[in-house]
mmCIF file of C-alpha atoms (C1' of nucleotides) in Angstrom:
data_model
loop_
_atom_site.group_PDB
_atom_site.id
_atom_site.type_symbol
_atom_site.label_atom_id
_atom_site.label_comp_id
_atom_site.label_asym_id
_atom_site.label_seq_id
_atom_site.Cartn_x
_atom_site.Cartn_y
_atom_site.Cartn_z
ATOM 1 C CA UNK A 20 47.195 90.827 127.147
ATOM 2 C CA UNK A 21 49.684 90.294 124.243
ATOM 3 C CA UNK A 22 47.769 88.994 120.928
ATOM 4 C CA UNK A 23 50.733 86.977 120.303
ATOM 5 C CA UNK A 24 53.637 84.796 121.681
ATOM 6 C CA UNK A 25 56.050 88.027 120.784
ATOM 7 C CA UNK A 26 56.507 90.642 123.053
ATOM 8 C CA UNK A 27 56.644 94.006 121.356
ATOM 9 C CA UNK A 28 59.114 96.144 122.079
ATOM 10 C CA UNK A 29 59.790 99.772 120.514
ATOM 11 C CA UNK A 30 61.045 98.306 117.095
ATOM 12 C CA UNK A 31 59.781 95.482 115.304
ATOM 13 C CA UNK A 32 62.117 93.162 113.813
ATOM 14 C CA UNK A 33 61.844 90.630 111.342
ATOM 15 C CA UNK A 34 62.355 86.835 112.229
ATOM 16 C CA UNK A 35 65.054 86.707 109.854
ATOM 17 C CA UNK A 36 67.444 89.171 107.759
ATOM 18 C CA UNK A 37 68.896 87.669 104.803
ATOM 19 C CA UNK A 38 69.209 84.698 105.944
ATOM 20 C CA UNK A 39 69.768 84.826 109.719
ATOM 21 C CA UNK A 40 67.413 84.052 111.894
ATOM 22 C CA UNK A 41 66.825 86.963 114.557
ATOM 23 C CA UNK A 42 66.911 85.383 117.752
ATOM 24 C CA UNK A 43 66.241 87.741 120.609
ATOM 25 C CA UNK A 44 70.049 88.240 121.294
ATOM 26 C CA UNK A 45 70.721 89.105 117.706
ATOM 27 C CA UNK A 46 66.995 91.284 117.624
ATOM 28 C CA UNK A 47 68.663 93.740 120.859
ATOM 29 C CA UNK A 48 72.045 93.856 119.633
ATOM 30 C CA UNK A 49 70.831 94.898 116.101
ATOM 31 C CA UNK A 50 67.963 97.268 117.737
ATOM 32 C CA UNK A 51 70.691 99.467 119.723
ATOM 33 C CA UNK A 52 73.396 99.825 116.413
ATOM 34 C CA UNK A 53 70.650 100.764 114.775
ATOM 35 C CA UNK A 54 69.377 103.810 117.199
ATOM 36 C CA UNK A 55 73.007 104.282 118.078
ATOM 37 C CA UNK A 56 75.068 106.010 115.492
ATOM 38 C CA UNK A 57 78.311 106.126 117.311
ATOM 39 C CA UNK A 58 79.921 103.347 116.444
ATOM 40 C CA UNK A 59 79.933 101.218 119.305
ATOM 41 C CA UNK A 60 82.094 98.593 120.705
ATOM 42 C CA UNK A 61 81.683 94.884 121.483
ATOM 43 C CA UNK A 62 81.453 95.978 125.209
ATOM 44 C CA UNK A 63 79.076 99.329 124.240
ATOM 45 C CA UNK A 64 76.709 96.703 123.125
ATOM 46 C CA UNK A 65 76.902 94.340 125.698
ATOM 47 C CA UNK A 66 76.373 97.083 128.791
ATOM 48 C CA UNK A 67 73.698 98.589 126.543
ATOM 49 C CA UNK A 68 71.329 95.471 126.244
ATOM 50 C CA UNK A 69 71.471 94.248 129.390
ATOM 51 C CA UNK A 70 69.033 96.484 130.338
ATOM 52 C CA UNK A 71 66.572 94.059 127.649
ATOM 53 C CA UNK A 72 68.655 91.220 128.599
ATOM 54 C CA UNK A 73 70.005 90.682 131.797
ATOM 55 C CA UNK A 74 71.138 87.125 131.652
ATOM 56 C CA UNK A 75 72.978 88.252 128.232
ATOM 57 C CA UNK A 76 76.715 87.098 128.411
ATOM 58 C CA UNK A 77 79.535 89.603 126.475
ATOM 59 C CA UNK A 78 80.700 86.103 124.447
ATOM 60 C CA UNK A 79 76.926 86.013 123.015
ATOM 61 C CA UNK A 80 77.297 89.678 121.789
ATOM 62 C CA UNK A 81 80.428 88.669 120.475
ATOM 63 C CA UNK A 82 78.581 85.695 118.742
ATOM 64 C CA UNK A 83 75.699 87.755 117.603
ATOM 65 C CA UNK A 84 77.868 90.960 115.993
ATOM 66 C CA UNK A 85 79.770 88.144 114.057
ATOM 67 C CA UNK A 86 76.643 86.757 112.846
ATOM 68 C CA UNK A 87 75.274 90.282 111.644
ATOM 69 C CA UNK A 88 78.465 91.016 109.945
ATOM 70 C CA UNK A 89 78.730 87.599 107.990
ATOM 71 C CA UNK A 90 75.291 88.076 106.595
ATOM 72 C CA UNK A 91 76.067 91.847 105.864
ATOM 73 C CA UNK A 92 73.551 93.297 108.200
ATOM 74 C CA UNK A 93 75.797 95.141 109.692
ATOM 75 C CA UNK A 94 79.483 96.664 109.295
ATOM 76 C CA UNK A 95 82.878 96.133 111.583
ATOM 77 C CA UNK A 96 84.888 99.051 111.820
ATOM 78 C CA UNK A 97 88.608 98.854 113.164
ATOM 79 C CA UNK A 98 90.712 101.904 113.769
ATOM 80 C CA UNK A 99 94.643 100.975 113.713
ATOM 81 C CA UNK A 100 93.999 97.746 116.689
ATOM 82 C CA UNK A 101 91.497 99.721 118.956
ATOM 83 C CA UNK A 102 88.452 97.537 119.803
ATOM 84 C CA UNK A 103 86.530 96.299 116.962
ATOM 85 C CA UNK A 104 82.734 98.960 116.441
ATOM 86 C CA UNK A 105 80.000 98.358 114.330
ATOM 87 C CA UNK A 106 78.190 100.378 112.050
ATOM 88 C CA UNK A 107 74.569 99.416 110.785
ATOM 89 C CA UNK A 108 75.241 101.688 107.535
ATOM 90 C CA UNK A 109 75.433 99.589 104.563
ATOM 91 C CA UNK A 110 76.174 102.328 101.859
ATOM 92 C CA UNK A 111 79.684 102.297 100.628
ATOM 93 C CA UNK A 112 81.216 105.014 103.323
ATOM 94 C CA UNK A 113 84.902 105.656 105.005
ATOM 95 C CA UNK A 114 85.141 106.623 108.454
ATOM 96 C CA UNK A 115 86.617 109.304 109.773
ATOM 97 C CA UNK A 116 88.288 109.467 113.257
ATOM 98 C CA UNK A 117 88.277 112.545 114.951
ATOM 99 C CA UNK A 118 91.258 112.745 117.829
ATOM 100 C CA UNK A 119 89.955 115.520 119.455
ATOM 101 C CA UNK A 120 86.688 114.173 120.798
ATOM 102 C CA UNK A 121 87.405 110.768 119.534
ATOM 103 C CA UNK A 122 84.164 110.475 117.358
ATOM 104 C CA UNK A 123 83.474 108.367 114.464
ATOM 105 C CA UNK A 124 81.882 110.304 111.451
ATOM 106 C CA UNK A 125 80.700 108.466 108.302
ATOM 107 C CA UNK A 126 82.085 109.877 104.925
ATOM 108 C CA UNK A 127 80.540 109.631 102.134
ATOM 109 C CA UNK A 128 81.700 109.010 98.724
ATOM 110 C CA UNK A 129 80.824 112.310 96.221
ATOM 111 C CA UNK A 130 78.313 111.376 93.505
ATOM 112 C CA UNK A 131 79.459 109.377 90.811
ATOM 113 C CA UNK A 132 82.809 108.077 92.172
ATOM 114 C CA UNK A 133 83.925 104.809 91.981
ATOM 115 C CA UNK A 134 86.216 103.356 94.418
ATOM 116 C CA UNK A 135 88.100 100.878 91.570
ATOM 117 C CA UNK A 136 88.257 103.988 89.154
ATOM 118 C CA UNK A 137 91.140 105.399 91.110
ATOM 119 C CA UNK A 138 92.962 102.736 92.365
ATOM 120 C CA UNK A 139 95.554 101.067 90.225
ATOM 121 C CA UNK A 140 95.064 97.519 90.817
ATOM 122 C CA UNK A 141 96.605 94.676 89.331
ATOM 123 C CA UNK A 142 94.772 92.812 86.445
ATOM 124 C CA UNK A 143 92.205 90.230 87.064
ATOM 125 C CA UNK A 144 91.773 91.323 91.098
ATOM 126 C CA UNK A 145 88.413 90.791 92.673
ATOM 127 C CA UNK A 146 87.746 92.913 95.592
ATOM 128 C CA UNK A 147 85.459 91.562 98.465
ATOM 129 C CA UNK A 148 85.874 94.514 100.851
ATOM 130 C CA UNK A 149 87.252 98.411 100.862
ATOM 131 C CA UNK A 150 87.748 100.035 103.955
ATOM 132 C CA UNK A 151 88.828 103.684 103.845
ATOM 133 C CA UNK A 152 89.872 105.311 107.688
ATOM 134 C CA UNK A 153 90.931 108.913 108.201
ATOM 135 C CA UNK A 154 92.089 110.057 111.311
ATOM 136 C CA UNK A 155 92.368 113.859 112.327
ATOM 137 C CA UNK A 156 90.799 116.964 113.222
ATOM 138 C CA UNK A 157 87.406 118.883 113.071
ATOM 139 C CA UNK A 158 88.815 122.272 113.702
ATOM 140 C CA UNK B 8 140.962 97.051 109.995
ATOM 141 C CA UNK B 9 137.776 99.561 110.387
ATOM 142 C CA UNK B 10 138.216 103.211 109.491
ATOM 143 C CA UNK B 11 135.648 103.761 112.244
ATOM 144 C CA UNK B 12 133.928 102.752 115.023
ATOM 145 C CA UNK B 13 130.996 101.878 113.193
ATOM 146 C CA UNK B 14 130.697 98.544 111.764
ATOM 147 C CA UNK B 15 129.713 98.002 108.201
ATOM 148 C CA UNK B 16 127.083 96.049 107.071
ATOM 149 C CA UNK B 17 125.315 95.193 104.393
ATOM 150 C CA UNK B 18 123.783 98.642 103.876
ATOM 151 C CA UNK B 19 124.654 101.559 105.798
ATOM 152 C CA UNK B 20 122.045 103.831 107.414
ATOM 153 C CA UNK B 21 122.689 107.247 108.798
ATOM 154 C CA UNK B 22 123.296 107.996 112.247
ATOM 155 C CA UNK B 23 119.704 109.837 112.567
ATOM 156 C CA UNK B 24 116.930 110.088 110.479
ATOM 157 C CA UNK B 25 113.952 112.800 110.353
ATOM 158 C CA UNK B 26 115.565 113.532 113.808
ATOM 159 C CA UNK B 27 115.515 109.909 115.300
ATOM 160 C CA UNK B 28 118.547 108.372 116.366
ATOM 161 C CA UNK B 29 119.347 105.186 114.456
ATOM 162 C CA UNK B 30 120.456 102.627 117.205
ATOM 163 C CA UNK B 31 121.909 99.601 116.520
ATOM 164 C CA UNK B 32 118.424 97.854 116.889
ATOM 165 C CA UNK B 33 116.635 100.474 114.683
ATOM 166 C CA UNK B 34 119.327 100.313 112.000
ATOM 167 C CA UNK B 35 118.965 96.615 111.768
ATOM 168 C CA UNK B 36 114.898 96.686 111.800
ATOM 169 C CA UNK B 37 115.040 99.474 109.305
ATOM 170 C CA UNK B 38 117.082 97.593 107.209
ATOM 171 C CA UNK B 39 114.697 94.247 107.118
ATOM 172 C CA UNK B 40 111.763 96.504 106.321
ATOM 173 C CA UNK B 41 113.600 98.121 103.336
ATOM 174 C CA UNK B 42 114.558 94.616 101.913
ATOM 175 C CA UNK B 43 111.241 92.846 102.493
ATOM 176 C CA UNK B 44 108.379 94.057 100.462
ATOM 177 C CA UNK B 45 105.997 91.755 102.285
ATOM 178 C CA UNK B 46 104.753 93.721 105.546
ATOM 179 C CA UNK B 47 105.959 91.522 107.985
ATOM 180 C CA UNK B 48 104.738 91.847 111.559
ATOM 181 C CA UNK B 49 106.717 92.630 114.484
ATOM 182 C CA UNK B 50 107.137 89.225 115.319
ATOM 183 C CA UNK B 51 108.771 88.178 111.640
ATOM 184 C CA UNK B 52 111.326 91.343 112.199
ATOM 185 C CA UNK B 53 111.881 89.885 115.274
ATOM 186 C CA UNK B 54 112.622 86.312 114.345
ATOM 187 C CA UNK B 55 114.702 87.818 111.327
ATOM 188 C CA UNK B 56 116.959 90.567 112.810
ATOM 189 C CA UNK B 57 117.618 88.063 115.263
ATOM 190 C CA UNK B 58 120.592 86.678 113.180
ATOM 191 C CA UNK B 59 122.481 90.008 113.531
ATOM 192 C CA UNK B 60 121.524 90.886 116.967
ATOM 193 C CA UNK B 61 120.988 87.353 119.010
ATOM 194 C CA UNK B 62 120.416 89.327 122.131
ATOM 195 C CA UNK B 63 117.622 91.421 121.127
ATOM 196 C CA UNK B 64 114.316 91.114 122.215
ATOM 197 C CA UNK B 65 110.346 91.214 121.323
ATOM 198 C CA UNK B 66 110.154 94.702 123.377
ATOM 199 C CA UNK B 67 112.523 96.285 121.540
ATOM 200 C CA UNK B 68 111.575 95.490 117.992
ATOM 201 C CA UNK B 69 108.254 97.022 119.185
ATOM 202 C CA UNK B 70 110.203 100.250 120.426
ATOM 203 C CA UNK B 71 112.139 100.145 117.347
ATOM 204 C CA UNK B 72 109.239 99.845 115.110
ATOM 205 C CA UNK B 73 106.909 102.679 116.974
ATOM 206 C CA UNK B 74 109.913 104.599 117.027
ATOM 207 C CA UNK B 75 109.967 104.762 113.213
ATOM 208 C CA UNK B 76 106.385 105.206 112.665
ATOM 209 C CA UNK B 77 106.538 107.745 114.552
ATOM 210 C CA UNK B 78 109.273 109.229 112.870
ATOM 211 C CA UNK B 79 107.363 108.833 109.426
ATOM 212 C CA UNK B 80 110.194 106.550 108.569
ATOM 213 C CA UNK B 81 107.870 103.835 108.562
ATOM 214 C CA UNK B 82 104.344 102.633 108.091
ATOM 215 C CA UNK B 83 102.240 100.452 109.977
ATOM 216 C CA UNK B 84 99.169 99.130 108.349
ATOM 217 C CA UNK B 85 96.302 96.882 110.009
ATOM 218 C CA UNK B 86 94.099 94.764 108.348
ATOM 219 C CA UNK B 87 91.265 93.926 110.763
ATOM 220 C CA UNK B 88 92.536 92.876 113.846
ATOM 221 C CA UNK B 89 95.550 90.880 112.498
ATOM 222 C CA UNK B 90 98.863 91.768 114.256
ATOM 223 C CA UNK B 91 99.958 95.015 112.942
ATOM 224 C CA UNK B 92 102.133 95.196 109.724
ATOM 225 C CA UNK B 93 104.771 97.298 108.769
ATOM 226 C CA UNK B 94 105.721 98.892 105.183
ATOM 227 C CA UNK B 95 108.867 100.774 104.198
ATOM 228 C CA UNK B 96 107.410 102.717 101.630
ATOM 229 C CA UNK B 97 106.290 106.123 102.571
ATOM 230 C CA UNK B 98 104.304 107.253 99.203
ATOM 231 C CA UNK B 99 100.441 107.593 99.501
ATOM 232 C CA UNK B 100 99.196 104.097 98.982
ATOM 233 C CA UNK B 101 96.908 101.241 99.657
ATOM 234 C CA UNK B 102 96.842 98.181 100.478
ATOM 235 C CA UNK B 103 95.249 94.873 99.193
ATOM 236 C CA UNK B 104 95.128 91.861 100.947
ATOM 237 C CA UNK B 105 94.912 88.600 98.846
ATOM 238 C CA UNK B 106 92.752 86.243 100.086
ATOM 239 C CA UNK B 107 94.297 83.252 98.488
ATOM 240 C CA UNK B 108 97.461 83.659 98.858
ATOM 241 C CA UNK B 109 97.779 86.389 102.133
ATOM 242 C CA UNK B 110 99.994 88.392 100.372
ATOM 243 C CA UNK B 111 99.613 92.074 100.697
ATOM 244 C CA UNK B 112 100.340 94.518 97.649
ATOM 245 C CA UNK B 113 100.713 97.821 97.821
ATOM 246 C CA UNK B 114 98.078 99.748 95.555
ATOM 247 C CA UNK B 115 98.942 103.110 93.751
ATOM 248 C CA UNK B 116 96.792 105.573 93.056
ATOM 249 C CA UNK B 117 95.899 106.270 89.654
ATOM 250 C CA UNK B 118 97.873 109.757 88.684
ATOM 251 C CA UNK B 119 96.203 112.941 89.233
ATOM 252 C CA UNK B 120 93.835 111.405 91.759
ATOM 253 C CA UNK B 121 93.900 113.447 94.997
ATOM 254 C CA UNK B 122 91.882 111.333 97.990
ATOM 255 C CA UNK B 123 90.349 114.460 99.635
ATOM 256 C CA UNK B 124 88.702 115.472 96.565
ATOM 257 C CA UNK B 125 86.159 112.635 96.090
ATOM 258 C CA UNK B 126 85.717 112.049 99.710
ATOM 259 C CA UNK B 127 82.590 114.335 101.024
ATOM 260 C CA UNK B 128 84.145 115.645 104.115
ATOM 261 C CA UNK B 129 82.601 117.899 107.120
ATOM 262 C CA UNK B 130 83.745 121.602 106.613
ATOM 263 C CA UNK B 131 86.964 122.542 108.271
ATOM 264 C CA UNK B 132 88.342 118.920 108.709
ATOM 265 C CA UNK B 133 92.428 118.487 109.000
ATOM 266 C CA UNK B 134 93.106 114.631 107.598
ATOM 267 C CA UNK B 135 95.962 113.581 109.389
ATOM 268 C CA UNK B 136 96.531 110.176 107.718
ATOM 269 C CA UNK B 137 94.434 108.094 105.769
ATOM 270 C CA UNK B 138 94.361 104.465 105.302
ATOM 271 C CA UNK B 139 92.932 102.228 102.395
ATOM 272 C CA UNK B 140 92.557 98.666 102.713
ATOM 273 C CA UNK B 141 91.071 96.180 100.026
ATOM 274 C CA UNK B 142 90.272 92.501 100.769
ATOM 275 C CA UNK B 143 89.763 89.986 97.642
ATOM 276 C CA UNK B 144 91.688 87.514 95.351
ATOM 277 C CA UNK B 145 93.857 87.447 92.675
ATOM 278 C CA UNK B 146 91.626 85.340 90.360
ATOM 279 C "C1'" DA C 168 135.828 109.859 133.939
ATOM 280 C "C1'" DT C 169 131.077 111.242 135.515
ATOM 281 C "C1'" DA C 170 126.441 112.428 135.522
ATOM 282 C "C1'" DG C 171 122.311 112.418 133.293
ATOM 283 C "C1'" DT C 172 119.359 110.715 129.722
ATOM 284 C "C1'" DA C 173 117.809 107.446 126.373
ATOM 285 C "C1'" DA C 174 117.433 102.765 124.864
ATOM 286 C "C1'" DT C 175 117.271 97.904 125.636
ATOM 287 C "C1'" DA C 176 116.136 93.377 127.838
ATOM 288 C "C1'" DA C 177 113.353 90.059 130.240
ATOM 289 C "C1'" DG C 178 109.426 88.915 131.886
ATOM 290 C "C1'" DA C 179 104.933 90.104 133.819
ATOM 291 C "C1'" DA C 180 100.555 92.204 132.879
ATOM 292 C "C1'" DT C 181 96.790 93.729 129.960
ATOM 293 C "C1'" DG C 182 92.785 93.372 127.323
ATOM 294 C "C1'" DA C 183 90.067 92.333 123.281
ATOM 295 C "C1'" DT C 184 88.666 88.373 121.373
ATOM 296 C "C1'" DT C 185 88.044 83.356 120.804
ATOM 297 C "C1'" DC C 186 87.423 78.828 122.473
ATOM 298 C "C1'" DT C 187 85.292 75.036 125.232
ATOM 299 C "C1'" DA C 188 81.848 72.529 127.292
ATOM 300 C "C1'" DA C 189 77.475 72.389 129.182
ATOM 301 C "C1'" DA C 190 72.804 74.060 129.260
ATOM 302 C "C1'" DT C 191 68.954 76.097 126.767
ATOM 303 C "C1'" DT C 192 66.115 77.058 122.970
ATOM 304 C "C1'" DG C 193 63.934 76.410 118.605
ATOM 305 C "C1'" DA C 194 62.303 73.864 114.517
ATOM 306 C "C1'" DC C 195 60.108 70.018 112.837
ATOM 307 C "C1'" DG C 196 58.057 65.626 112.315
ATOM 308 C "C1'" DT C 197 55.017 62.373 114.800
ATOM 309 C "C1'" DA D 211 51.918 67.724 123.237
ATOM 310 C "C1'" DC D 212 56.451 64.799 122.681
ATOM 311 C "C1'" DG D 213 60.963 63.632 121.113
ATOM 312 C "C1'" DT D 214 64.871 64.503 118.423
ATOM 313 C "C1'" DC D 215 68.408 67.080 116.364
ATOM 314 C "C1'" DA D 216 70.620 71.264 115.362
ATOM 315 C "C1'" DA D 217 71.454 75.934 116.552
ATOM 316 C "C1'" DT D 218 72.214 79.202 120.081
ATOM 317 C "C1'" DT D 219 73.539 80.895 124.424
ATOM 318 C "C1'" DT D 220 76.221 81.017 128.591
ATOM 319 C "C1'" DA D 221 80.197 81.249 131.806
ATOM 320 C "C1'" DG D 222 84.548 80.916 132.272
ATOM 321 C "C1'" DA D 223 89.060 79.625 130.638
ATOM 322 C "C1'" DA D 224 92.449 80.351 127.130
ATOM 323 C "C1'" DT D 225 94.828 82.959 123.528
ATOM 324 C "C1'" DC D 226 97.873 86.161 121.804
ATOM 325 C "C1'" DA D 227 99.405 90.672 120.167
ATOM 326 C "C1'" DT D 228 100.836 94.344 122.520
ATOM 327 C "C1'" DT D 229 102.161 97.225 126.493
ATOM 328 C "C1'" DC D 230 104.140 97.891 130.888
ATOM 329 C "C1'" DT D 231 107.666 97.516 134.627
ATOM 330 C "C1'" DT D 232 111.985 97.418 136.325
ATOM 331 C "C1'" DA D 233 116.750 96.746 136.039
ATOM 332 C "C1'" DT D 234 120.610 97.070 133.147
ATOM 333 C "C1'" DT D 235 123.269 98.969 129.490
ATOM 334 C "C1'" DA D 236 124.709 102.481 126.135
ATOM 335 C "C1'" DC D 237 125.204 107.447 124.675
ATOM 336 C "C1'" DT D 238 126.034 112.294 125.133
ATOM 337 C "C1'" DA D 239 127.830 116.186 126.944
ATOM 338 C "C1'" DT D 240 130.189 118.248 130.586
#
DNA sequence: ATAGTAATAAGAATGATTCTAAATTGACGT
DNA sequence: ACGTCAATTTAGAATCATTCTTATTACTAT
């Protein structure tokens, strides 16, 4: 007895996010980063949302986490040339890696810093992208 | 007519450094790294050092060059998932990759600036190594 | 010199990601 | 509803930086 052609799941998505039109591949991939906050990889995703999506293939995750990144929906995350994560937080943040138990924390920035204020870049730069890792310890 | 065993090169580079045992290989990586300031990749040492050492191979300029990171004699610096990039200079910096041209420069920070301080860390975190990377063009 | 350890070489293996080609789906006008 | 065209998905092959394996060579210390 659905009221419409959609079936609704536990989070409603919009047909399309700036721009990109949420097919139901992109809808489940962007569903779990969004209820998972652990960063995960390409192949996280893919085991996750074939539960939704059996038929789902890893190259269409692939596809669909590109997609989300190019229209800044979502974040990729690399750590030194570990497997590629993704993030769904859009604030300015760094990541830090913790070696022990190999979690992913977001760090934020304290109030009122600016990124370009403390780097000495050369004249006339425009910068598309900062990514700021840590790696260490929670002791 | 040698004084020594050792042959002399272009530069010479001590026997060990920060406890790591300067083979012929490592000597004649090292040396590349210190005269390039572009980050080249392992491959570009490999193709380069290959003058002085015909005989040497892919392996061991990766041995060499995890050797010296390491070591802290070295840096190696990722952007993304590009092949992995190495950087002779050991002072707290970033690094910003020019779109237009692919050129990578290091970035200073501006004096005084200490990274911890405007970074809002958990409590009783030990930063082993951080890593800044900026993306955008030299307009 | 000799034994033991470390480093190197060559090539095979790995593994995340990308590519290719074919099939499916969706949007849109009729 | 129907046809058309473009976008998306799929499955599997291909790519390519890096790591591993094994045999050989070079050092170091006895």
């Amino acid at each position: 007895m659905t009221t419409n052609g959609l079936q609704h799941r536990q989070t409603e998505i919009p047909e399309e996010i700036n721009g990109l039109r949420m097919t139901r591949q992109r809808q489940e991939v962007y569903r779990f980063l969004m209820g998972e906050r652990t960063h995960p990889t390409a192949n996280e995703v893919f085991i996750s949302i074939k539960e939704a999506l059996p038929h789902v293939s890893l190259a269409t995750v692939y596809n669909c986490l590109e997609a989300l990144v190019q229209h800044k929906i979502i974040r990729q995350v690399n750590f030194d040339r570990e497997p590629s994560r993704y993030c769904p937080n859009l604030d300015e943040h760094g990541h830090f890696h913790d070696e022990t138990t190999g979690t992913i924390h977001d760090i934020k920035f304290k109030p009122g810093i600016n990124l370009t204020d403390i780097l000495d870049l050369p004249p006339n730069t425009v910068i598309k992208d900062i990514e700021i890792t840590l790696r260490g310890q929670l002791a």
